[in-house]
């Protein structure tokens, strides 16, 4: 009997020029279910895959997973637990819970659209839109949109931003499981305006990045004992040496990134190949096992 995966690989290779390898995002994107393996993140957030991933239930008492057609509500058990707990924390702030966006594909890996990261089940997007209902249908979860919390010039938050957003982000950042949280620069700017020294330990985890005005992106640390997970270095702690990130890094976002007339160069970011071009040879060898496992 031909295994489904072998069939997919054969089909893909037939469609490719001689010698070309199938793309990893096509292979992982075709997998409808997780691997029957011990749960483990494999590789790096933007170059890896996830063994034994767990599904965030489509609807829970304090959350709904959005855009179910994408089948990206899969993550490491640590991430699923974290999100469920964060959605409970949201209710303490007066929200009904959370709308959860993309986590990972059933076996992680590179995606055919969107995110460079989200590959190992330790990244998740949370919508800025406070839930109006937690009984949305599948169809409603495809059509409803989140809200943007920043102004058109990107320099400040707009009237959609609330103290609850700030408290939710603080609650997430104070959690030791969290490595960093990506937000629009306007959010970091706002949080820095009211920061005191006591806020430094968690505020440094809030990182400005392009986009991220309709959702924030939570990245968890490699769970203890996950030997094949590659931690992000430098970690936020090492990078900022005890600072809160409200100084040099943020001023670059304000003066350069948000000002197209200024010098184009920002902080040096080493050029890296797009995960969309990865073949299996670009991923850790264990990802081939993840792909082949039942
Ligand atoms: Zn994300």
PDB file of C-alpha atoms and ligand atoms in Angstrom:
ATOM      1  CA  UNK A   1       0.000   0.000   0.000  1.00  0.00           C
ATOM      2  CA  UNK A   2       1.245   3.466  -0.848  1.00  0.00           C
ATOM      3  CA  UNK A   3       1.239   5.760   2.157  1.00  0.00           C
ATOM      4  CA  UNK A   4      -0.565   9.093   1.624  1.00  0.00           C
ATOM      5  CA  UNK A   5       2.617  11.020   2.237  1.00  0.00           C
ATOM      6  CA  UNK A   6       4.530   9.038  -0.352  1.00  0.00           C
ATOM      7  CA  UNK A   7       1.740   9.744  -2.794  1.00  0.00           C
ATOM      8  CA  UNK A   8       1.933  13.467  -2.099  1.00  0.00           C
ATOM      9  CA  UNK A   9       5.685  13.464  -2.513  1.00  0.00           C
ATOM     10  CA  UNK A  10       5.376  11.602  -5.797  1.00  0.00           C
ATOM     11  CA  UNK A  11       2.784  14.022  -7.117  1.00  0.00           C
ATOM     12  CA  UNK A  12       4.836  17.020  -6.118  1.00  0.00           C
ATOM     13  CA  UNK A  13       8.026  15.668  -7.594  1.00  0.00           C
ATOM     14  CA  UNK A  14       6.291  14.897 -10.887  1.00  0.00           C
ATOM     15  CA  UNK A  15       5.237  18.532 -11.108  1.00  0.00           C
ATOM     16  CA  UNK A  16       8.760  19.785 -10.533  1.00  0.00           C
ATOM     17  CA  UNK A  17      11.747  20.080 -12.827  1.00  0.00           C
ATOM     18  CA  UNK A  18      14.140  17.138 -12.641  1.00  0.00           C
ATOM     19  CA  UNK A  19      16.251  17.328  -9.531  1.00  0.00           C
ATOM     20  CA  UNK A  20      14.096  19.944  -7.766  1.00  0.00           C
ATOM     21  CA  UNK A  21      12.989  19.107  -4.252  1.00  0.00           C
ATOM     22  CA  UNK A  22       9.389  19.609  -3.138  1.00  0.00           C
ATOM     23  CA  UNK A  23       8.860  22.647  -0.966  1.00  0.00           C
ATOM     24  CA  UNK A  24       8.487  22.031   2.745  1.00  0.00           C
ATOM     25  CA  UNK A  25       5.516  24.397   2.975  1.00  0.00           C
ATOM     26  CA  UNK A  26       3.613  22.294   0.415  1.00  0.00           C
ATOM     27  CA  UNK A  27       4.365  19.101   2.315  1.00  0.00           C
ATOM     28  CA  UNK A  28       3.456  20.483   5.747  1.00  0.00           C
ATOM     29  CA  UNK A  29       0.506  22.432   4.372  1.00  0.00           C
ATOM     30  CA  UNK A  30      -0.967  19.178   3.038  1.00  0.00           C
ATOM     31  CA  UNK A  31      -1.001  17.454   6.430  1.00  0.00           C
ATOM     32  CA  UNK A  32      -4.517  17.543   7.916  1.00  0.00           C
ATOM     33  CA  UNK A  33      -3.708  16.085  11.332  1.00  0.00           C
ATOM     34  CA  UNK A  34      -0.908  16.015  13.918  1.00  0.00           C
ATOM     35  CA  UNK A  35       1.781  13.354  14.174  1.00  0.00           C
ATOM     36  CA  UNK A  36       1.196  10.556  16.687  1.00  0.00           C
ATOM     37  CA  UNK A  37       4.403  11.353  18.535  1.00  0.00           C
ATOM     38  CA  UNK A  38       5.485  12.701  21.880  1.00  0.00           C
ATOM     39  CA  UNK A  39       4.848  16.453  21.848  1.00  0.00           C
ATOM     40  CA  UNK A  40       7.992  18.377  21.063  1.00  0.00           C
ATOM     41  CA  UNK A  41       8.973  21.576  19.256  1.00  0.00           C
ATOM     42  CA  UNK A  42      11.672  20.801  16.683  1.00  0.00           C
ATOM     43  CA  UNK A  43      14.059  23.506  15.498  1.00  0.00           C
ATOM     44  CA  UNK A  44      13.565  27.250  15.544  1.00  0.00           C
ATOM     45  CA  UNK A  45      10.426  29.384  15.458  1.00  0.00           C
ATOM     46  CA  UNK A  46      11.024  30.219  11.780  1.00  0.00           C
ATOM     47  CA  UNK A  47      12.768  26.977  10.751  1.00  0.00           C
ATOM     48  CA  UNK A  48      11.252  23.869  12.233  1.00  0.00           C
ATOM     49  CA  UNK A  49       8.164  21.809  12.855  1.00  0.00           C
ATOM     50  CA  UNK A  50       6.102  20.397  15.697  1.00  0.00           C
ATOM     51  CA  UNK A  51       5.756  16.791  16.837  1.00  0.00           C
ATOM     52  CA  UNK A  52       2.625  15.647  18.647  1.00  0.00           C
ATOM     53  CA  UNK A  53       0.814  18.950  18.372  1.00  0.00           C
ATOM     54  CA  UNK A  54      -2.433  19.565  20.225  1.00  0.00           C
ATOM     55  CA  UNK A  55      -5.523  21.324  18.907  1.00  0.00           C
ATOM     56  CA  UNK A  56      -6.927  24.382  20.626  1.00  0.00           C
ATOM     57  CA  UNK A  57     -10.615  23.468  20.868  1.00  0.00           C
ATOM     58  CA  UNK A  58     -12.521  25.584  18.358  1.00  0.00           C
ATOM     59  CA  UNK A  59     -14.645  27.041  21.127  1.00  0.00           C
ATOM     60  CA  UNK A  60     -14.065  27.080  24.870  1.00  0.00           C
ATOM     61  CA  UNK A  61     -15.687  28.826  27.809  1.00  0.00           C
ATOM     62  CA  UNK A  62     -13.428  31.878  27.363  1.00  0.00           C
ATOM     63  CA  UNK A  63     -12.169  31.713  23.774  1.00  0.00           C
ATOM     64  CA  UNK A  64     -12.926  31.030  20.136  1.00  0.00           C
ATOM     65  CA  UNK A  65     -10.405  30.049  17.485  1.00  0.00           C
ATOM     66  CA  UNK A  66     -10.816  32.191  14.373  1.00  0.00           C
ATOM     67  CA  UNK A  67     -10.475  31.403  10.625  1.00  0.00           C
ATOM     68  CA  UNK A  68     -10.972  27.685  11.190  1.00  0.00           C
ATOM     69  CA  UNK A  69     -10.640  26.993   7.454  1.00  0.00           C
ATOM     70  CA  UNK A  70      -6.905  27.574   7.801  1.00  0.00           C
ATOM     71  CA  UNK A  71      -6.558  24.664  10.267  1.00  0.00           C
ATOM     72  CA  UNK A  72      -3.900  26.559  12.191  1.00  0.00           C
ATOM     73  CA  UNK A  73      -5.281  26.129  15.701  1.00  0.00           C
ATOM     74  CA  UNK A  74      -2.579  23.604  16.625  1.00  0.00           C
ATOM     75  CA  UNK A  75       0.307  24.072  19.042  1.00  0.00           C
ATOM     76  CA  UNK A  76       2.511  22.536  21.661  1.00  0.00           C
ATOM     77  CA  UNK A  77       0.536  21.560  24.789  1.00  0.00           C
ATOM     78  CA  UNK A  78       2.328  24.345  26.678  1.00  0.00           C
ATOM     79  CA  UNK A  79       0.989  26.889  24.204  1.00  0.00           C
ATOM     80  CA  UNK A  80      -2.567  25.566  24.291  1.00  0.00           C
ATOM     81  CA  UNK A  81      -2.553  25.656  28.092  1.00  0.00           C
ATOM     82  CA  UNK A  82      -1.073  29.146  28.070  1.00  0.00           C
ATOM     83  CA  UNK A  83      -3.732  30.484  25.699  1.00  0.00           C
ATOM     84  CA  UNK A  84      -6.563  28.957  27.677  1.00  0.00           C
ATOM     85  CA  UNK A  85      -5.189  30.537  30.849  1.00  0.00           C
ATOM     86  CA  UNK A  86      -4.669  33.911  29.171  1.00  0.00           C
ATOM     87  CA  UNK A  87      -8.282  33.849  28.004  1.00  0.00           C
ATOM     88  CA  UNK A  88      -9.355  33.349  31.612  1.00  0.00           C
ATOM     89  CA  UNK A  89      -7.141  36.277  32.622  1.00  0.00           C
ATOM     90  CA  UNK A  90      -8.937  38.363  29.979  1.00  0.00           C
ATOM     91  CA  UNK A  91     -12.251  37.739  31.724  1.00  0.00           C
ATOM     92  CA  UNK A  92     -10.807  39.179  34.933  1.00  0.00           C
ATOM     93  CA  UNK A  93     -10.157  42.384  32.973  1.00  0.00           C
ATOM     94  CA  UNK A  94     -13.741  42.624  31.846  1.00  0.00           C
ATOM     95  CA  UNK A  95     -13.529  40.929  28.462  1.00  0.00           C
ATOM     96  CA  UNK A  96     -15.614  37.881  27.581  1.00  0.00           C
ATOM     97  CA  UNK A  97     -12.409  36.094  26.655  1.00  0.00           C
ATOM     98  CA  UNK A  98     -10.174  36.050  23.578  1.00  0.00           C
ATOM     99  CA  UNK A  99     -10.356  35.521  19.858  1.00  0.00           C
ATOM    100  CA  UNK A 100      -7.347  33.399  18.945  1.00  0.00           C
ATOM    101  CA  UNK A 101      -5.812  33.694  15.475  1.00  0.00           C
ATOM    102  CA  UNK A 102      -3.169  31.500  13.900  1.00  0.00           C
ATOM    103  CA  UNK A 103      -1.036  29.224  16.042  1.00  0.00           C
ATOM    104  CA  UNK A 104       0.505  26.509  13.819  1.00  0.00           C
ATOM    105  CA  UNK A 105      -0.416  23.901  11.226  1.00  0.00           C
ATOM    106  CA  UNK A 106      -1.145  20.379  12.575  1.00  0.00           C
ATOM    107  CA  UNK A 107       2.528  19.433  12.182  1.00  0.00           C
ATOM    108  CA  UNK A 108       3.862  22.977  12.164  1.00  0.00           C
ATOM    109  CA  UNK A 109       6.450  23.710   9.508  1.00  0.00           C
ATOM    110  CA  UNK A 110       6.618  26.529   6.968  1.00  0.00           C
ATOM    111  CA  UNK A 111       3.321  27.852   5.645  1.00  0.00           C
ATOM    112  CA  UNK A 112       2.164  28.540   2.116  1.00  0.00           C
ATOM    113  CA  UNK A 113       0.856  31.967   3.181  1.00  0.00           C
ATOM    114  CA  UNK A 114       1.486  34.425   5.987  1.00  0.00           C
ATOM    115  CA  UNK A 115       3.931  34.018   8.835  1.00  0.00           C
ATOM    116  CA  UNK A 116       7.644  33.298   8.634  1.00  0.00           C
ATOM    117  CA  UNK A 117       7.514  31.882  12.154  1.00  0.00           C
ATOM    118  CA  UNK A 118       4.671  29.923  13.819  1.00  0.00           C
ATOM    119  CA  UNK A 119       6.504  26.733  12.738  1.00  0.00           C
ATOM    120  CA  UNK A 120       7.080  24.852  16.008  1.00  0.00           C
ATOM    121  CA  UNK A 121       3.837  25.441  17.930  1.00  0.00           C
ATOM    122  CA  UNK A 122       5.171  28.110  20.286  1.00  0.00           C
ATOM    123  CA  UNK A 123       3.855  31.229  18.471  1.00  0.00           C
ATOM    124  CA  UNK A 124       0.260  32.442  18.594  1.00  0.00           C
ATOM    125  CA  UNK A 125      -1.671  35.478  17.393  1.00  0.00           C
ATOM    126  CA  UNK A 126      -4.349  37.006  19.620  1.00  0.00           C
ATOM    127  CA  UNK A 127      -6.854  39.426  18.128  1.00  0.00           C
ATOM    128  CA  UNK A 128      -7.067  42.985  19.393  1.00  0.00           C
ATOM    129  CA  UNK A 129     -10.837  42.783  18.971  1.00  0.00           C
ATOM    130  CA  UNK A 130     -12.495  42.127  22.354  1.00  0.00           C
ATOM    131  CA  UNK A 131     -14.997  39.315  21.792  1.00  0.00           C
ATOM    132  CA  UNK A 132     -18.588  40.437  21.455  1.00  0.00           C
ATOM    133  CA  UNK A 133     -19.751  36.839  21.467  1.00  0.00           C
ATOM    134  CA  UNK A 134     -18.191  33.442  22.076  1.00  0.00           C
ATOM    135  CA  UNK A 135     -20.840  31.629  20.087  1.00  0.00           C
ATOM    136  CA  UNK A 136     -19.770  32.755  16.627  1.00  0.00           C
ATOM    137  CA  UNK A 137     -20.466  30.235  13.888  1.00  0.00           C
ATOM    138  CA  UNK A 138     -17.728  28.872  11.658  1.00  0.00           C
ATOM    139  CA  UNK A 139     -18.937  31.179   8.883  1.00  0.00           C
ATOM    140  CA  UNK A 140     -18.886  34.224  11.158  1.00  0.00           C
ATOM    141  CA  UNK A 141     -15.345  33.367  12.190  1.00  0.00           C
ATOM    142  CA  UNK A 142     -14.322  33.524   8.541  1.00  0.00           C
ATOM    143  CA  UNK A 143     -15.963  36.872   7.803  1.00  0.00           C
ATOM    144  CA  UNK A 144     -15.511  38.917  10.967  1.00  0.00           C
ATOM    145  CA  UNK A 145     -12.428  41.143  11.100  1.00  0.00           C
ATOM    146  CA  UNK A 146     -10.323  42.335  13.989  1.00  0.00           C
ATOM    147  CA  UNK A 147      -9.796  46.035  14.745  1.00  0.00           C
ATOM    148  CA  UNK A 148      -6.708  48.172  14.344  1.00  0.00           C
ATOM    149  CA  UNK A 149      -5.540  49.894  17.495  1.00  0.00           C
ATOM    150  CA  UNK A 150      -3.268  52.480  15.891  1.00  0.00           C
ATOM    151  CA  UNK A 151      -3.621  55.746  14.007  1.00  0.00           C
ATOM    152  CA  UNK A 152      -3.056  56.017  10.261  1.00  0.00           C
ATOM    153  CA  UNK A 153       0.392  57.576  10.772  1.00  0.00           C
ATOM    154  CA  UNK A 154       1.270  54.543  12.937  1.00  0.00           C
ATOM    155  CA  UNK A 155       2.724  56.724  15.701  1.00  0.00           C
ATOM    156  CA  UNK A 156       0.095  56.296  18.354  1.00  0.00           C
ATOM    157  CA  UNK A 157      -2.729  54.108  19.469  1.00  0.00           C
ATOM    158  CA  UNK A 158      -6.244  55.137  18.476  1.00  0.00           C
ATOM    159  CA  UNK A 159      -9.574  55.116  20.290  1.00  0.00           C
ATOM    160  CA  UNK A 160      -9.835  51.327  19.926  1.00  0.00           C
ATOM    161  CA  UNK A 161      -6.999  50.980  22.430  1.00  0.00           C
ATOM    162  CA  UNK A 162      -8.212  50.489  25.991  1.00  0.00           C
ATOM    163  CA  UNK A 163      -6.702  50.015  29.454  1.00  0.00           C
ATOM    164  CA  UNK A 164      -7.812  46.403  29.120  1.00  0.00           C
ATOM    165  CA  UNK A 165      -5.538  45.903  26.112  1.00  0.00           C
ATOM    166  CA  UNK A 166      -2.654  47.254  28.138  1.00  0.00           C
ATOM    167  CA  UNK A 167      -3.482  45.088  31.150  1.00  0.00           C
ATOM    168  CA  UNK A 168      -3.848  41.998  28.970  1.00  0.00           C
ATOM    169  CA  UNK A 169      -0.452  42.518  27.377  1.00  0.00           C
ATOM    170  CA  UNK A 170       1.108  43.155  30.763  1.00  0.00           C
ATOM    171  CA  UNK A 171      -0.459  40.008  32.145  1.00  0.00           C
ATOM    172  CA  UNK A 172       0.945  37.965  29.260  1.00  0.00           C
ATOM    173  CA  UNK A 173       4.389  39.553  29.418  1.00  0.00           C
ATOM    174  CA  UNK A 174       4.674  38.958  33.158  1.00  0.00           C
ATOM    175  CA  UNK A 175       4.299  35.235  32.578  1.00  0.00           C
ATOM    176  CA  UNK A 176       7.613  33.432  32.826  1.00  0.00           C
ATOM    177  CA  UNK A 177       6.697  31.098  29.960  1.00  0.00           C
ATOM    178  CA  UNK A 178       6.658  34.039  27.536  1.00  0.00           C
ATOM    179  CA  UNK A 179       9.848  34.928  25.690  1.00  0.00           C
ATOM    180  CA  UNK A 180       8.531  37.974  23.843  1.00  0.00           C
ATOM    181  CA  UNK A 181       5.393  39.573  22.456  1.00  0.00           C
ATOM    182  CA  UNK A 182       5.355  41.344  19.096  1.00  0.00           C
ATOM    183  CA  UNK A 183       3.199  44.460  18.799  1.00  0.00           C
ATOM    184  CA  UNK A 184       2.845  47.498  16.540  1.00  0.00           C
ATOM    185  CA  UNK A 185       5.327  50.224  17.502  1.00  0.00           C
ATOM    186  CA  UNK A 186       2.419  52.459  18.554  1.00  0.00           C
ATOM    187  CA  UNK A 187       1.584  49.999  21.315  1.00  0.00           C
ATOM    188  CA  UNK A 188       5.094  49.942  22.694  1.00  0.00           C
ATOM    189  CA  UNK A 189       5.277  53.726  22.498  1.00  0.00           C
ATOM    190  CA  UNK A 190       2.064  53.972  24.487  1.00  0.00           C
ATOM    191  CA  UNK A 191       3.176  51.487  27.122  1.00  0.00           C
ATOM    192  CA  UNK A 192       6.493  53.299  27.522  1.00  0.00           C
ATOM    193  CA  UNK A 193       4.695  56.572  28.261  1.00  0.00           C
ATOM    194  CA  UNK A 194       3.427  55.291  31.583  1.00  0.00           C
ATOM    195  CA  UNK A 195       6.250  52.906  32.435  1.00  0.00           C
ATOM    196  CA  UNK A 196       8.039  52.998  35.770  1.00  0.00           C
ATOM    197  CA  UNK A 197      11.139  51.101  36.837  1.00  0.00           C
ATOM    198  CA  UNK A 198       8.919  48.398  38.273  1.00  0.00           C
ATOM    199  CA  UNK A 199       7.640  47.642  34.775  1.00  0.00           C
ATOM    200  CA  UNK A 200      11.068  46.914  33.290  1.00  0.00           C
ATOM    201  CA  UNK A 201      11.141  43.116  33.700  1.00  0.00           C
ATOM    202  CA  UNK A 202       7.992  42.551  31.667  1.00  0.00           C
ATOM    203  CA  UNK A 203       8.033  45.628  29.436  1.00  0.00           C
ATOM    204  CA  UNK A 204      11.250  44.504  27.797  1.00  0.00           C
ATOM    205  CA  UNK A 205       9.370  41.518  26.410  1.00  0.00           C
ATOM    206  CA  UNK A 206       7.029  43.785  24.446  1.00  0.00           C
ATOM    207  CA  UNK A 207       8.753  44.175  21.095  1.00  0.00           C
ATOM    208  CA  UNK A 208       7.802  46.603  18.291  1.00  0.00           C
ATOM    209  CA  UNK A 209       7.571  45.079  14.833  1.00  0.00           C
ATOM    210  CA  UNK A 210       5.924  45.848  11.489  1.00  0.00           C
ATOM    211  CA  UNK A 211       2.194  45.136  11.275  1.00  0.00           C
ATOM    212  CA  UNK A 212       0.679  43.698  14.454  1.00  0.00           C
ATOM    213  CA  UNK A 213      -1.901  46.454  14.780  1.00  0.00           C
ATOM    214  CA  UNK A 214      -4.883  44.094  14.625  1.00  0.00           C
ATOM    215  CA  UNK A 215      -3.372  41.302  16.703  1.00  0.00           C
ATOM    216  CA  UNK A 216      -0.453  40.683  19.011  1.00  0.00           C
ATOM    217  CA  UNK A 217       1.900  37.748  18.677  1.00  0.00           C
ATOM    218  CA  UNK A 218       2.970  35.736  21.697  1.00  0.00           C
ATOM    219  CA  UNK A 219       6.136  33.661  21.551  1.00  0.00           C
ATOM    220  CA  UNK A 220       6.812  31.161  24.308  1.00  0.00           C
ATOM    221  CA  UNK A 221      10.260  30.034  25.403  1.00  0.00           C
ATOM    222  CA  UNK A 222      11.369  26.512  24.573  1.00  0.00           C
ATOM    223  CA  UNK A 223       9.710  24.382  27.270  1.00  0.00           C
ATOM    224  CA  UNK A 224      12.041  22.825  29.812  1.00  0.00           C
ATOM    225  CA  UNK A 225      13.424  19.516  28.598  1.00  0.00           C
ATOM    226  CA  UNK A 226      12.660  20.043  24.903  1.00  0.00           C
ATOM    227  CA  UNK A 227      16.087  19.151  23.604  1.00  0.00           C
ATOM    228  CA  UNK A 228      15.386  19.733  19.943  1.00  0.00           C
ATOM    229  CA  UNK A 229      13.952  23.233  20.386  1.00  0.00           C
ATOM    230  CA  UNK A 230      16.338  26.076  19.505  1.00  0.00           C
ATOM    231  CA  UNK A 231      15.959  29.067  21.843  1.00  0.00           C
ATOM    232  CA  UNK A 232      15.971  32.548  20.381  1.00  0.00           C
ATOM    233  CA  UNK A 233      19.297  34.256  21.062  1.00  0.00           C
ATOM    234  CA  UNK A 234      19.844  36.756  22.287  1.00  0.00           C
ATOM    235  CA  UNK A 235      16.809  36.468  24.457  1.00  0.00           C
ATOM    236  CA  UNK A 236      15.053  39.688  25.261  1.00  0.00           C
ATOM    237  CA  UNK A 237      16.696  39.679  28.670  1.00  0.00           C
ATOM    238  CA  UNK A 238      20.197  39.439  27.241  1.00  0.00           C
ATOM    239  CA  UNK A 239      19.492  41.864  24.454  1.00  0.00           C
ATOM    240  CA  UNK A 240      18.304  44.738  26.565  1.00  0.00           C
ATOM    241  CA  UNK A 241      20.630  44.138  29.512  1.00  0.00           C
ATOM    242  CA  UNK A 242      17.957  44.992  31.990  1.00  0.00           C
ATOM    243  CA  UNK A 243      16.482  47.862  29.982  1.00  0.00           C
ATOM    244  CA  UNK A 244      12.830  48.111  29.095  1.00  0.00           C
ATOM    245  CA  UNK A 245      13.317  48.661  25.355  1.00  0.00           C
ATOM    246  CA  UNK A 246      11.915  52.180  25.509  1.00  0.00           C
ATOM    247  CA  UNK A 247      15.187  53.803  24.508  1.00  0.00           C
ATOM    248  CA  UNK A 248      17.331  53.167  21.425  1.00  0.00           C
ATOM    249  CA  UNK A 249      15.310  50.431  19.808  1.00  0.00           C
ATOM    250  CA  UNK A 250      12.059  52.270  20.133  1.00  0.00           C
ATOM    251  CA  UNK A 251      13.510  55.564  18.956  1.00  0.00           C
ATOM    252  CA  UNK A 252      14.595  53.796  15.765  1.00  0.00           C
ATOM    253  CA  UNK A 253      11.007  52.779  15.179  1.00  0.00           C
ATOM    254  CA  UNK A 254       9.826  56.321  15.723  1.00  0.00           C
ATOM    255  CA  UNK A 255      12.472  58.183  13.751  1.00  0.00           C
ATOM    256  CA  UNK A 256      13.306  55.766  10.963  1.00  0.00           C
ATOM    257  CA  UNK A 257      10.762  53.027  10.454  1.00  0.00           C
ATOM    258  CA  UNK A 258       7.816  55.379  10.733  1.00  0.00           C
ATOM    259  CA  UNK A 259       9.482  58.025   8.618  1.00  0.00           C
ATOM    260  CA  UNK A 260       9.993  56.829   5.040  1.00  0.00           C
ATOM    261  CA  UNK A 261      11.970  59.966   4.179  1.00  0.00           C
ATOM    262  CA  UNK A 262      14.731  59.125   6.601  1.00  0.00           C
ATOM    263  CA  UNK A 263      17.627  56.793   6.010  1.00  0.00           C
ATOM    264  CA  UNK A 264      16.341  53.425   4.803  1.00  0.00           C
ATOM    265  CA  UNK A 265      18.653  51.374   6.978  1.00  0.00           C
ATOM    266  CA  UNK A 266      17.336  50.258  10.324  1.00  0.00           C
ATOM    267  CA  UNK A 267      18.989  47.999  12.857  1.00  0.00           C
ATOM    268  CA  UNK A 268      21.002  45.489  10.861  1.00  0.00           C
ATOM    269  CA  UNK A 269      18.900  42.425  10.188  1.00  0.00           C
ATOM    270  CA  UNK A 270      20.825  39.588   8.581  1.00  0.00           C
ATOM    271  CA  UNK A 271      19.245  38.539   5.317  1.00  0.00           C
ATOM    272  CA  UNK A 272      17.700  35.120   5.658  1.00  0.00           C
ATOM    273  CA  UNK A 273      15.998  32.995   3.025  1.00  0.00           C
ATOM    274  CA  UNK A 274      12.220  32.968   3.038  1.00  0.00           C
ATOM    275  CA  UNK A 275      10.768  29.888   4.734  1.00  0.00           C
ATOM    276  CA  UNK A 276       8.532  29.576   1.650  1.00  0.00           C
ATOM    277  CA  UNK A 277      11.560  28.393  -0.313  1.00  0.00           C
ATOM    278  CA  UNK A 278      12.615  25.783   2.259  1.00  0.00           C
ATOM    279  CA  UNK A 279      12.897  22.173   1.231  1.00  0.00           C
ATOM    280  CA  UNK A 280      13.068  19.401   3.813  1.00  0.00           C
ATOM    281  CA  UNK A 281      16.859  19.719   3.666  1.00  0.00           C
ATOM    282  CA  UNK A 282      16.550  23.210   5.184  1.00  0.00           C
ATOM    283  CA  UNK A 283      14.720  21.892   8.249  1.00  0.00           C
ATOM    284  CA  UNK A 284      16.020  19.767  11.129  1.00  0.00           C
ATOM    285  CA  UNK A 285      16.258  16.107  10.147  1.00  0.00           C
ATOM    286  CA  UNK A 286      13.638  15.189  12.770  1.00  0.00           C
ATOM    287  CA  UNK A 287      11.055  17.121  10.727  1.00  0.00           C
ATOM    288  CA  UNK A 288      11.144  14.347   8.128  1.00  0.00           C
ATOM    289  CA  UNK A 289      10.065  11.965  10.908  1.00  0.00           C
ATOM    290  CA  UNK A 290       7.341  14.397  11.947  1.00  0.00           C
ATOM    291  CA  UNK A 291       6.079  14.482   8.379  1.00  0.00           C
ATOM    292  CA  UNK A 292       6.159  10.696   7.974  1.00  0.00           C
ATOM    293  CA  UNK A 293       4.753   9.697  11.346  1.00  0.00           C
ATOM    294  CA  UNK A 294       1.221   8.398  11.500  1.00  0.00           C
TER     295      UNK A 294
HETATM  296 ZN1  LIG B   1       2.115  35.929  14.524  1.00  0.00          ZN
END
